[in-house]
Amino acid sequence: MEIKGMTIEKNQFQTEVSELLQLMIHSLYSNREIFLRELISNSSDAIDKYKFQALTDDSLDTKEDDFEIRLNTSSKEKSLTISDNGIGMSKEEVVKNIGTIAHSGTKEFLAKAQEIKQNPELIGQFGVGFYSAFMVADRVVLHTQKAGETAGTIWESDGKSEYTVEEKTREQGHGTSITIYLKEFDSKEEVPNFTEEWMIRQTVKKYSNFIAYPIRMKVMREEPELDSENKPIEGKTKSIVVDEVLNSQKALWLRPSSEIKEEEYKDFYRHLTHDWQEPQKTIHFKAEGTMEYTALAYIPSERPFNYNYRDSGYGLGLYVKRIFIMNDCEELIPSYLRFVRGLVDSNDLSLNVSREILQKDRQASAIRKSLTNKVLRTLADMQKNHRADYEKFWQNFGSTLKEGVPSEPSNQEKLLDLLLCQTANKEGWLSLGEYVDAMPAAQQAIYYITGEDLEQIRNSPYLERIKAKGYNVLLLADAVDEWVVNSAAKYKDKDFQSIAAKDLDLDTDEEKKAKENEKQEAKNELKHLMDTFQEHLKEDLESVKISDRLTESPVCLVSSGASAQMERIMDAMGQDTPKSKRIMEINHKHPLFKKMALAPKDTQKQWVEILYNQALLNEGSKVKDPLALTKNIANLMLSASERYQ
Ligand code: ADP
């Protein structure tokens, strides 16, 4: 008969495990510290399991304060031990769990082995679990004992091809301790020394700060030595050992929001974003039902300095069951909400999730959708109930939010509701809803004008007659605006209509009739002059026509294709788009034209040139030939000055 505790069994690793271990040991040189994250997360899971089992098993005691994950180092042995008092494993479980590849994440890891060898930083995104210990270890010894059992198991391996299993009771009772005998590294490799306190402290903070159980380590502290009266003796210190908790354990987002103080939310925001200011808005909620996740998201009160930099990442931090998975997870939030900072903690995603998986993952896209809705609802509430705050938000991030109108048609209606615009008749911001509500009964469409500069379009001659009619006009000066109105086409059944487009139709049928005679007369009277315009500008223009779009300025240009603003944007993006020719509209009521019709041909040509350049300036374009224009104006002044002799 065998004597218990004396038998050492030798076992071969499953082939796939050997492959994985080979990869760990020989090919991965960076991000080695993630082994600690993996082992701590296993320990945390094991404590979760213990607590769960204790709910139904009275023989297991649960004193909440006792649960812990402990780290011990020995610089003499060059070892690091991670212990927990969780559920532990039976011998059969050890052999099954640690010796075969049971879970899909590891298989996927192997499938990507080649890619990972080339980009070792990818390893951080994979949960490679227990085996990652071999990235830093020569030898690993695991001692575990299942809760409720008296026999424990020691598993040991150098990660080559076999492992041993031996029965041995664990002094501390249920739980698992994993001792890693650290490799001797080549000094050139610069491998962190995981027996060093600061290294462990830093790694725990980075990856496991929000683990719900205390991660404790015994650390040495120098203390002044005291004399008989308990006063410090100068120059004399002694080393003492103290127990230190390395993680904050504060999974703030998991506490009910009713219990979290404003100050705590703010501190957490600062911790998360390194922004010294307060967030403008905090959004904290828990989704339950088909999909379980908690989100703690913030809207900053100012634009971050690197906002909209090409290479500045965006997205939320991703946790799976409190364990940090990755930063800047773009899959969780659309880019038009890229100002949102914060994190998502999912109960459904797998710990082994990678960016590649997330892109196709149904759970991830469900989270994205529900989170987007929540953010949009929050903004809508802010717009309705805290207008001043909302306007501040809008000035920071409105132009980003607008991008959603063309890019996410399913949310177009909601996003249009959230839009704020400057308008021609009023200082300040109007929502589209407010604009439409204030439209006179006769107004058919939502009128807008685009341009580069708000003040410039505010004074644009295009606004003259439309304002005279009592209609308001949206002043759109953001690069993205043109796309927004083009892709939306309508809001509340009203068309968006550019006031610089050729088919602007403001009059009722009766008004048109009444004006027809007047226009016909002007056409007859100005016929020769119009021919001069036409002839002189035939290279530049599609046509010249008499119109009543203007009331004060003499001429303007309108477009039948892309607007002037759109063409400038395309140019700036380096897109080679064919320029659409403009139509010049002439305000026949302007006193200039009757006089001009009487002038000699040469003078007419000179003035046509000046008027055309004026019109270009008014639509925000460059003049054709600045030198010729200035010369032309100087000549004009010269001839006007003749009367001062
Ligand atoms: P994963 O944790 O992704 O399942 P691992 O290779 O890290 O993969 O672990 C395999 C299994 O071994 C775990 O699912 C768990 O059942 C068991 N295990 C690992 N570490 C511990 C531990 N500290 N306590 C109890 N069981 C553990």
CSV table of C-alpha atoms in Angstrom, one decimal, residues 209-365:
chain,number,residue,atom,x,y,z
A,209,ASN,CA,-5.8,47.9,-8.6
A,210,PHE,CA,-9.5,47.3,-8.5
A,211,ILE,CA,-9.4,43.6,-7.5
A,212,ALA,CA,-12.0,43.4,-4.8
A,213,TYR,CA,-9.9,41.5,-2.3
A,214,PRO,CA,-6.9,43.0,-0.5
A,215,ILE,CA,-3.6,42.1,-2.2
A,216,ARG,CA,-1.2,42.1,0.7
A,217,MET,CA,2.6,42.0,0.9
A,218,LYS,CA,5.0,42.1,3.8
A,219,VAL,CA,7.4,44.9,3.4
A,220,MET,CA,10.4,46.1,5.3
A,221,ARG,CA,10.2,49.6,6.8
A,222,GLU,CA,12.9,51.6,8.5
A,223,GLU,CA,11.8,53.1,11.8
A,224,PRO,CA,13.6,55.3,14.2
A,225,GLU,CA,14.7,53.4,17.3
A,226,LEU,CA,13.2,54.6,20.5
A,227,ASP,CA,14.8,55.2,23.9
A,228,SER,CA,13.3,54.2,27.2
A,229,GLU,CA,11.1,57.2,27.2
A,230,ASN,CA,9.8,56.4,23.7
A,231,LYS,CA,11.7,59.2,22.0
A,232,PRO,CA,13.5,58.6,18.8
A,233,ILE,CA,17.2,58.1,19.1
A,234,GLU,CA,19.0,60.3,16.6
A,235,GLY,CA,20.7,58.4,13.8
A,236,LYS,CA,19.4,55.1,14.9
A,237,THR,CA,16.9,53.1,12.9
A,238,LYS,CA,15.6,49.5,12.9
A,239,SER,CA,13.9,47.5,10.3
A,240,ILE,CA,10.4,46.3,10.9
A,241,VAL,CA,8.1,44.2,8.8
A,242,VAL,CA,4.7,45.6,8.0
A,243,ASP,CA,1.7,44.3,6.1
A,244,GLU,CA,0.8,46.5,3.2
A,245,VAL,CA,-2.3,46.4,1.0
A,246,LEU,CA,-1.1,47.2,-2.5
A,247,ASN,CA,-4.5,47.7,-4.3
A,248,SER,CA,-7.1,50.2,-3.7
A,249,GLN,CA,-9.9,47.6,-4.1
A,250,LYS,CA,-12.1,50.5,-4.9
A,251,ALA,CA,-14.2,49.2,-7.8
A,252,LEU,CA,-16.1,52.5,-7.4
A,253,TRP,CA,-18.3,51.7,-10.3
A,254,LEU,CA,-19.7,48.6,-8.6
A,255,ARG,CA,-21.1,50.5,-5.7
A,256,PRO,CA,-24.7,51.8,-6.0
A,257,SER,CA,-24.5,55.4,-7.2
A,258,SER,CA,-26.7,56.5,-4.3
A,259,GLU,CA,-23.9,55.7,-2.0
A,260,ILE,CA,-21.1,57.4,-3.9
A,261,LYS,CA,-20.2,60.9,-3.0
A,262,GLU,CA,-19.7,63.6,-5.6
A,263,GLU,CA,-16.1,64.0,-4.4
A,264,GLU,CA,-15.4,60.2,-5.0
A,265,TYR,CA,-16.7,60.4,-8.5
A,266,LYS,CA,-14.4,63.4,-9.1
A,267,ASP,CA,-11.4,61.8,-7.6
A,268,PHE,CA,-11.9,58.7,-9.7
A,269,TYR,CA,-12.3,60.8,-12.8
A,270,ARG,CA,-8.9,62.4,-12.1
A,271,HIS,CA,-7.3,59.1,-11.4
A,272,LEU,CA,-8.6,57.7,-14.6
A,273,THR,CA,-8.0,60.6,-17.0
A,274,HIS,CA,-5.1,62.5,-15.3
A,275,ASP,CA,-7.3,65.6,-16.0
A,276,TRP,CA,-6.9,68.0,-13.1
A,277,GLN,CA,-10.3,69.5,-13.7
A,278,GLU,CA,-13.7,68.3,-12.6
A,279,PRO,CA,-15.8,66.3,-15.1
A,280,GLN,CA,-18.7,68.2,-16.5
A,281,LYS,CA,-21.0,65.2,-16.3
A,282,THR,CA,-20.9,61.8,-14.7
A,283,ILE,CA,-22.9,58.9,-16.1
A,284,HIS,CA,-23.0,55.9,-14.0
A,285,PHE,CA,-25.3,53.0,-14.5
A,286,LYS,CA,-25.7,49.3,-14.4
A,287,ALA,CA,-27.3,47.4,-17.3
A,288,GLU,CA,-29.1,44.2,-16.3
A,289,GLY,CA,-31.0,41.6,-18.2
A,290,THR,CA,-29.8,40.0,-21.4
A,291,MET,CA,-26.5,41.8,-21.0
A,292,GLU,CA,-24.8,42.7,-17.7
A,293,TYR,CA,-22.4,45.5,-17.5
A,294,THR,CA,-21.6,48.6,-15.5
A,295,ALA,CA,-20.4,51.8,-17.0
A,296,LEU,CA,-18.9,54.8,-15.4
A,297,ALA,CA,-18.5,57.4,-18.0
A,298,TYR,CA,-17.6,61.1,-17.8
A,299,ILE,CA,-17.8,64.1,-20.1
A,300,PRO,CA,-14.8,66.4,-19.5
A,301,SER,CA,-15.5,70.1,-18.8
A,302,GLU,CA,-12.8,71.2,-21.2
A,303,ARG,CA,-11.4,69.9,-24.4
A,304,PRO,CA,-8.3,67.8,-23.6
A,305,PHE,CA,-5.1,69.3,-25.0
A,306,ASN,CA,-4.6,66.4,-27.4
A,307,TYR,CA,-8.2,66.2,-28.4
A,308,ASN,CA,-8.6,65.3,-32.1
A,309,TYR,CA,-4.9,64.6,-32.6
A,310,ARG,CA,-4.6,62.1,-35.2
A,311,ASP,CA,-2.9,59.5,-33.0
A,312,SER,CA,-4.6,60.2,-29.7
A,313,GLY,CA,-6.6,57.2,-28.9
A,314,TYR,CA,-10.1,57.3,-27.6
A,315,GLY,CA,-12.5,54.8,-26.1
A,316,LEU,CA,-13.3,53.4,-22.7
A,317,GLY,CA,-11.3,51.2,-20.4
A,318,LEU,CA,-12.5,47.7,-20.5
A,319,TYR,CA,-12.8,45.5,-17.4
A,320,VAL,CA,-14.2,42.0,-17.3
A,321,LYS,CA,-15.5,41.2,-13.9
A,322,ARG,CA,-13.4,43.9,-12.3
A,323,ILE,CA,-10.2,42.7,-14.0
A,324,PHE,CA,-8.5,45.3,-16.2
A,325,ILE,CA,-8.4,44.1,-19.9
A,326,MET,CA,-7.5,47.1,-22.0
A,327,ASN,CA,-7.5,50.9,-22.3
A,328,ASP,CA,-8.9,53.0,-25.1
A,329,CYS,CA,-11.4,50.4,-26.2
A,330,GLU,CA,-12.8,52.0,-29.3
A,331,GLU,CA,-15.3,49.1,-29.8
A,332,LEU,CA,-17.3,50.3,-26.9
A,333,ILE,CA,-18.2,53.8,-28.1
A,334,PRO,CA,-18.7,55.4,-31.5
A,335,SER,CA,-16.1,57.9,-32.6
A,336,TYR,CA,-18.6,60.8,-32.5
A,337,LEU,CA,-18.8,60.2,-28.8
A,338,ARG,CA,-15.0,60.1,-28.5
A,339,PHE,CA,-15.0,62.9,-25.8
A,340,VAL,CA,-16.5,60.4,-23.3
A,341,ARG,CA,-14.0,59.0,-20.9
A,342,GLY,CA,-14.4,56.2,-18.4
A,343,LEU,CA,-14.8,52.5,-18.3
A,344,VAL,CA,-17.1,49.5,-18.8
A,345,ASP,CA,-17.0,46.5,-16.6
A,346,SER,CA,-18.7,43.5,-18.3
A,347,ASN,CA,-19.9,40.3,-16.8
A,348,ASP,CA,-20.5,38.6,-20.1
A,349,LEU,CA,-17.3,39.1,-22.1
A,350,SER,CA,-14.5,36.6,-21.7
A,351,LEU,CA,-11.3,37.5,-19.9
A,352,ASN,CA,-9.4,36.4,-23.0
A,353,VAL,CA,-11.1,39.0,-25.2
A,354,SER,CA,-8.7,40.8,-27.6
A,355,ARG,CA,-9.3,43.8,-29.8
A,356,GLU,CA,-9.7,41.5,-32.8
A,357,ILE,CA,-12.4,39.5,-31.1
A,358,LEU,CA,-14.1,42.6,-29.8
A,359,GLN,CA,-14.6,44.0,-33.3
A,360,LYS,CA,-16.8,41.1,-34.2
A,361,ASP,CA,-18.2,40.4,-30.8
A,362,ARG,CA,-22.0,40.6,-30.4
A,363,GLN,CA,-21.8,41.4,-26.7
A,364,ALA,CA,-19.4,44.3,-27.4
A,365,SER,CA,-21.6,45.8,-30.1
